[in-house]
């Protein structure tokens, strides 16, 4: 393969792995979770078990990782029960109009935990509790989670860590 073709193929592959945030920054990553607050590309390899086929296809998952917008924060806070507060909200999604997973720090009577919600679009239509902590602390109904939501929810803790507890 010629050097020009090799560079072209590498460039095309890099473009496929990059997810751009509304701010326009793009950062490729090969980690298993978001690598920056503006964008991330992740990949999950098949199981390393002896029964896994060596030719099994690799699944790529790219997501955006940002602090929740003020409007999203207001929606979550409006759903909170009176004795509970939520802060440090993060939004994980693959695109603004699609599915969103929100994670926030919840404090209340006997509770100081991270809780997760789901919704669609930036307005979080169909806001729902994605775990027992969100259900206990908010009025959002229980979510019906599909594989897409599960993938996004799986990326929320890493996103939260990047934004609110960066490694020193």
PDB file of C-alpha atoms in Angstrom:
ATOM      1  CA  UNK A   1       0.000   0.000   0.000  1.00  0.00           C
ATOM      2  CA  UNK A   2       1.372   3.438  -0.926  1.00  0.00           C
ATOM      3  CA  UNK A   3       2.167   5.964   1.816  1.00  0.00           C
ATOM      4  CA  UNK A   4      -0.542   8.283   0.486  1.00  0.00           C
ATOM      5  CA  UNK A   5      -3.174   5.501   0.729  1.00  0.00           C
ATOM      6  CA  UNK A   6      -1.955   4.546   4.199  1.00  0.00           C
ATOM      7  CA  UNK A   7      -2.267   8.151   5.430  1.00  0.00           C
ATOM      8  CA  UNK A   8      -5.696   8.434   3.836  1.00  0.00           C
ATOM      9  CA  UNK A   9      -6.875   5.225   5.492  1.00  0.00           C
ATOM     10  CA  UNK A  10      -5.517   6.338   8.872  1.00  0.00           C
ATOM     11  CA  UNK A  11      -7.200   9.718   8.509  1.00  0.00           C
ATOM     12  CA  UNK A  12     -10.524   8.110   7.617  1.00  0.00           C
ATOM     13  CA  UNK A  13     -10.249   5.738  10.585  1.00  0.00           C
ATOM     14  CA  UNK A  14      -9.468   8.646  12.918  1.00  0.00           C
ATOM     15  CA  UNK A  15     -12.510  10.547  11.670  1.00  0.00           C
ATOM     16  CA  UNK A  16     -14.713   7.560  12.426  1.00  0.00           C
ATOM     17  CA  UNK A  17     -13.457   7.478  16.009  1.00  0.00           C
ATOM     18  CA  UNK A  18     -13.937  11.172  16.751  1.00  0.00           C
ATOM     19  CA  UNK A  19     -17.129  12.569  18.252  1.00  0.00           C
ATOM     20  CA  UNK A  20     -17.431  16.350  18.153  1.00  0.00           C
ATOM     21  CA  UNK A  21     -19.074  18.390  20.879  1.00  0.00           C
ATOM     22  CA  UNK A  22     -21.224  21.445  20.187  1.00  0.00           C
ATOM     23  CA  UNK A  23     -18.120  23.503  21.044  1.00  0.00           C
ATOM     24  CA  UNK A  24     -16.347  22.083  18.001  1.00  0.00           C
ATOM     25  CA  UNK A  25     -13.432  20.381  19.758  1.00  0.00           C
ATOM     26  CA  UNK A  26     -12.630  16.793  18.871  1.00  0.00           C
ATOM     27  CA  UNK A  27     -10.362  14.398  20.723  1.00  0.00           C
ATOM     28  CA  UNK A  28      -9.866  10.767  19.725  1.00  0.00           C
ATOM     29  CA  UNK A  29      -9.285   8.253  22.501  1.00  0.00           C
ATOM     30  CA  UNK A  30      -8.781   4.543  22.710  1.00  0.00           C
ATOM     31  CA  UNK A  31      -9.777   4.211  26.365  1.00  0.00           C
ATOM     32  CA  UNK A  32     -12.854   2.341  27.510  1.00  0.00           C
ATOM     33  CA  UNK A  33     -14.583   5.565  28.583  1.00  0.00           C
ATOM     34  CA  UNK A  34     -14.752   9.237  27.622  1.00  0.00           C
ATOM     35  CA  UNK A  35     -11.346  10.910  27.618  1.00  0.00           C
ATOM     36  CA  UNK A  36     -12.269  14.584  27.765  1.00  0.00           C
ATOM     37  CA  UNK A  37     -15.169  16.766  28.695  1.00  0.00           C
ATOM     38  CA  UNK A  38     -15.687  17.780  25.086  1.00  0.00           C
ATOM     39  CA  UNK A  39     -15.536  14.468  23.256  1.00  0.00           C
ATOM     40  CA  UNK A  40     -14.553  10.830  23.490  1.00  0.00           C
ATOM     41  CA  UNK A  41     -14.380   7.691  21.433  1.00  0.00           C
ATOM     42  CA  UNK A  42     -14.400   4.363  23.151  1.00  0.00           C
ATOM     43  CA  UNK A  43     -14.102   0.799  22.053  1.00  0.00           C
ATOM     44  CA  UNK A  44     -15.106  -2.424  23.681  1.00  0.00           C
ATOM     45  CA  UNK A  45     -13.259  -5.507  22.553  1.00  0.00           C
ATOM     46  CA  UNK A  46     -14.808  -8.968  22.641  1.00  0.00           C
ATOM     47  CA  UNK A  47     -14.259 -11.152  25.692  1.00  0.00           C
ATOM     48  CA  UNK A  48     -10.781 -12.571  26.222  1.00  0.00           C
ATOM     49  CA  UNK A  49     -12.181 -16.000  27.102  1.00  0.00           C
ATOM     50  CA  UNK A  50     -10.804 -19.059  25.349  1.00  0.00           C
ATOM     51  CA  UNK A  51     -14.122 -19.574  23.593  1.00  0.00           C
ATOM     52  CA  UNK A  52     -14.086 -16.119  21.957  1.00  0.00           C
ATOM     53  CA  UNK A  53     -13.395 -16.173  18.262  1.00  0.00           C
ATOM     54  CA  UNK A  54     -10.223 -14.422  17.144  1.00  0.00           C
ATOM     55  CA  UNK A  55     -12.127 -12.933  14.219  1.00  0.00           C
ATOM     56  CA  UNK A  56     -15.016 -11.505  16.279  1.00  0.00           C
ATOM     57  CA  UNK A  57     -15.751  -7.928  15.208  1.00  0.00           C
ATOM     58  CA  UNK A  58     -14.856  -5.075  17.539  1.00  0.00           C
ATOM     59  CA  UNK A  59     -17.717  -2.870  18.691  1.00  0.00           C
ATOM     60  CA  UNK A  60     -17.048   0.870  18.650  1.00  0.00           C
ATOM     61  CA  UNK A  61     -18.956   3.266  20.882  1.00  0.00           C
ATOM     62  CA  UNK A  62     -18.418   7.028  20.727  1.00  0.00           C
ATOM     63  CA  UNK A  63     -20.055   9.378  23.197  1.00  0.00           C
ATOM     64  CA  UNK A  64     -20.030  13.028  24.183  1.00  0.00           C
ATOM     65  CA  UNK A  65     -19.278  13.944  27.790  1.00  0.00           C
ATOM     66  CA  UNK A  66     -20.200  17.384  29.136  1.00  0.00           C
ATOM     67  CA  UNK A  67     -21.669  19.062  32.154  1.00  0.00           C
ATOM     68  CA  UNK A  68     -25.443  19.133  31.874  1.00  0.00           C
ATOM     69  CA  UNK A  69     -26.825  22.328  30.382  1.00  0.00           C
ATOM     70  CA  UNK A  70     -28.529  24.802  32.726  1.00  0.00           C
ATOM     71  CA  UNK A  71     -31.864  23.748  31.187  1.00  0.00           C
ATOM     72  CA  UNK A  72     -31.150  20.050  31.820  1.00  0.00           C
ATOM     73  CA  UNK A  73     -30.052  20.809  35.388  1.00  0.00           C
ATOM     74  CA  UNK A  74     -33.303  22.721  35.950  1.00  0.00           C
ATOM     75  CA  UNK A  75     -35.349  19.752  34.658  1.00  0.00           C
ATOM     76  CA  UNK A  76     -33.594  17.293  36.982  1.00  0.00           C
ATOM     77  CA  UNK A  77     -33.817  19.678  39.963  1.00  0.00           C
ATOM     78  CA  UNK A  78     -37.545  20.193  39.295  1.00  0.00           C
ATOM     79  CA  UNK A  79     -38.040  16.412  39.489  1.00  0.00           C
ATOM     80  CA  UNK A  80     -36.280  16.106  42.856  1.00  0.00           C
ATOM     81  CA  UNK A  81     -38.365  15.297  45.948  1.00  0.00           C
ATOM     82  CA  UNK A  82     -38.437  18.100  48.553  1.00  0.00           C
ATOM     83  CA  UNK A  83     -35.746  16.742  50.915  1.00  0.00           C
ATOM     84  CA  UNK A  84     -33.200  15.960  48.167  1.00  0.00           C
ATOM     85  CA  UNK A  85     -30.645  18.098  46.319  1.00  0.00           C
ATOM     86  CA  UNK A  86     -28.727  17.232  43.158  1.00  0.00           C
ATOM     87  CA  UNK A  87     -25.501  18.804  41.914  1.00  0.00           C
ATOM     88  CA  UNK A  88     -22.560  18.075  39.617  1.00  0.00           C
ATOM     89  CA  UNK A  89     -24.725  16.858  36.728  1.00  0.00           C
ATOM     90  CA  UNK A  90     -23.084  15.329  33.646  1.00  0.00           C
ATOM     91  CA  UNK A  91     -24.663  14.529  30.285  1.00  0.00           C
ATOM     92  CA  UNK A  92     -23.491  11.565  28.185  1.00  0.00           C
ATOM     93  CA  UNK A  93     -24.911  11.160  24.682  1.00  0.00           C
ATOM     94  CA  UNK A  94     -23.997  10.224  21.150  1.00  0.00           C
ATOM     95  CA  UNK A  95     -25.790  13.241  19.650  1.00  0.00           C
ATOM     96  CA  UNK A  96     -27.846  16.135  20.982  1.00  0.00           C
ATOM     97  CA  UNK A  97     -31.147  14.941  19.497  1.00  0.00           C
ATOM     98  CA  UNK A  98     -30.769  11.312  20.622  1.00  0.00           C
ATOM     99  CA  UNK A  99     -30.713   9.486  23.929  1.00  0.00           C
ATOM    100  CA  UNK A 100     -29.039  11.076  26.963  1.00  0.00           C
ATOM    101  CA  UNK A 101     -27.808   9.595  30.239  1.00  0.00           C
ATOM    102  CA  UNK A 102     -27.516  12.051  33.115  1.00  0.00           C
ATOM    103  CA  UNK A 103     -25.574  11.401  36.307  1.00  0.00           C
ATOM    104  CA  UNK A 104     -25.550  13.654  39.345  1.00  0.00           C
ATOM    105  CA  UNK A 105     -24.540  13.760  42.985  1.00  0.00           C
ATOM    106  CA  UNK A 106     -27.639  13.447  45.197  1.00  0.00           C
ATOM    107  CA  UNK A 107     -27.826  14.406  48.858  1.00  0.00           C
ATOM    108  CA  UNK A 108     -30.802  13.919  51.144  1.00  0.00           C
ATOM    109  CA  UNK A 109     -31.998  12.090  54.244  1.00  0.00           C
ATOM    110  CA  UNK A 110     -29.707   9.072  54.574  1.00  0.00           C
ATOM    111  CA  UNK A 111     -28.421   9.472  51.037  1.00  0.00           C
ATOM    112  CA  UNK A 112     -25.247  10.895  49.478  1.00  0.00           C
ATOM    113  CA  UNK A 113     -24.814   9.014  46.199  1.00  0.00           C
ATOM    114  CA  UNK A 114     -24.516   9.265  42.448  1.00  0.00           C
ATOM    115  CA  UNK A 115     -27.850   8.775  40.684  1.00  0.00           C
ATOM    116  CA  UNK A 116     -28.701   8.323  36.991  1.00  0.00           C
ATOM    117  CA  UNK A 117     -31.547   9.474  34.760  1.00  0.00           C
ATOM    118  CA  UNK A 118     -32.332   9.071  31.071  1.00  0.00           C
ATOM    119  CA  UNK A 119     -34.118  11.242  28.540  1.00  0.00           C
ATOM    120  CA  UNK A 120     -34.228  12.066  24.855  1.00  0.00           C
ATOM    121  CA  UNK A 121     -32.925  15.237  23.252  1.00  0.00           C
ATOM    122  CA  UNK A 122     -31.465  18.235  25.035  1.00  0.00           C
ATOM    123  CA  UNK A 123     -34.867  18.764  26.697  1.00  0.00           C
ATOM    124  CA  UNK A 124     -34.641  15.259  28.238  1.00  0.00           C
ATOM    125  CA  UNK A 125     -38.075  14.257  26.965  1.00  0.00           C
ATOM    126  CA  UNK A 126     -39.395  11.204  28.803  1.00  0.00           C
ATOM    127  CA  UNK A 127     -37.145  11.896  31.807  1.00  0.00           C
ATOM    128  CA  UNK A 128     -36.883   8.660  33.791  1.00  0.00           C
ATOM    129  CA  UNK A 129     -34.978   7.260  36.778  1.00  0.00           C
ATOM    130  CA  UNK A 130     -32.301   4.831  35.658  1.00  0.00           C
ATOM    131  CA  UNK A 131     -31.361   3.464  39.088  1.00  0.00           C
ATOM    132  CA  UNK A 132     -32.784   3.009  42.578  1.00  0.00           C
ATOM    133  CA  UNK A 133     -31.145   6.202  43.876  1.00  0.00           C
ATOM    134  CA  UNK A 134     -32.745   8.366  41.202  1.00  0.00           C
ATOM    135  CA  UNK A 135     -36.084   6.651  41.842  1.00  0.00           C
ATOM    136  CA  UNK A 136     -35.794   7.243  45.605  1.00  0.00           C
ATOM    137  CA  UNK A 137     -34.789  10.897  45.321  1.00  0.00           C
ATOM    138  CA  UNK A 138     -36.914  12.090  42.393  1.00  0.00           C
ATOM    139  CA  UNK A 139     -40.401  11.865  40.960  1.00  0.00           C
ATOM    140  CA  UNK A 140     -39.156  10.622  37.579  1.00  0.00           C
ATOM    141  CA  UNK A 141     -40.736   7.248  36.668  1.00  0.00           C
ATOM    142  CA  UNK A 142     -38.582   4.152  36.283  1.00  0.00           C
ATOM    143  CA  UNK A 143     -36.745   3.968  32.942  1.00  0.00           C
ATOM    144  CA  UNK A 144     -37.230   1.235  30.363  1.00  0.00           C
ATOM    145  CA  UNK A 145     -33.587   0.731  29.423  1.00  0.00           C
ATOM    146  CA  UNK A 146     -32.476  -0.574  26.041  1.00  0.00           C
ATOM    147  CA  UNK A 147     -28.920  -1.373  24.921  1.00  0.00           C
ATOM    148  CA  UNK A 148     -28.278   2.207  23.760  1.00  0.00           C
ATOM    149  CA  UNK A 149     -29.236   3.653  27.151  1.00  0.00           C
ATOM    150  CA  UNK A 150     -27.190   0.949  28.918  1.00  0.00           C
ATOM    151  CA  UNK A 151     -24.085   1.944  26.926  1.00  0.00           C
ATOM    152  CA  UNK A 152     -24.570   5.606  27.744  1.00  0.00           C
ATOM    153  CA  UNK A 153     -25.205   4.872  31.428  1.00  0.00           C
ATOM    154  CA  UNK A 154     -22.032   2.801  31.501  1.00  0.00           C
ATOM    155  CA  UNK A 155     -20.047   5.875  30.427  1.00  0.00           C
ATOM    156  CA  UNK A 156     -21.510   8.294  32.994  1.00  0.00           C
ATOM    157  CA  UNK A 157     -19.206   7.497  35.915  1.00  0.00           C
ATOM    158  CA  UNK A 158     -16.069   7.970  33.816  1.00  0.00           C
ATOM    159  CA  UNK A 159     -17.482  11.242  32.473  1.00  0.00           C
ATOM    160  CA  UNK A 160     -18.295  12.388  36.030  1.00  0.00           C
ATOM    161  CA  UNK A 161     -14.784  11.480  37.162  1.00  0.00           C
ATOM    162  CA  UNK A 162     -13.212  13.436  34.296  1.00  0.00           C
ATOM    163  CA  UNK A 163     -15.307  16.549  34.993  1.00  0.00           C
ATOM    164  CA  UNK A 164     -15.530  16.574  38.789  1.00  0.00           C
ATOM    165  CA  UNK A 165     -12.717  14.378  40.151  1.00  0.00           C
ATOM    166  CA  UNK A 166      -9.815  14.615  37.727  1.00  0.00           C
ATOM    167  CA  UNK A 167      -6.691  12.661  38.557  1.00  0.00           C
ATOM    168  CA  UNK A 168      -4.023  14.847  40.149  1.00  0.00           C
TER     169      UNK A 168
END
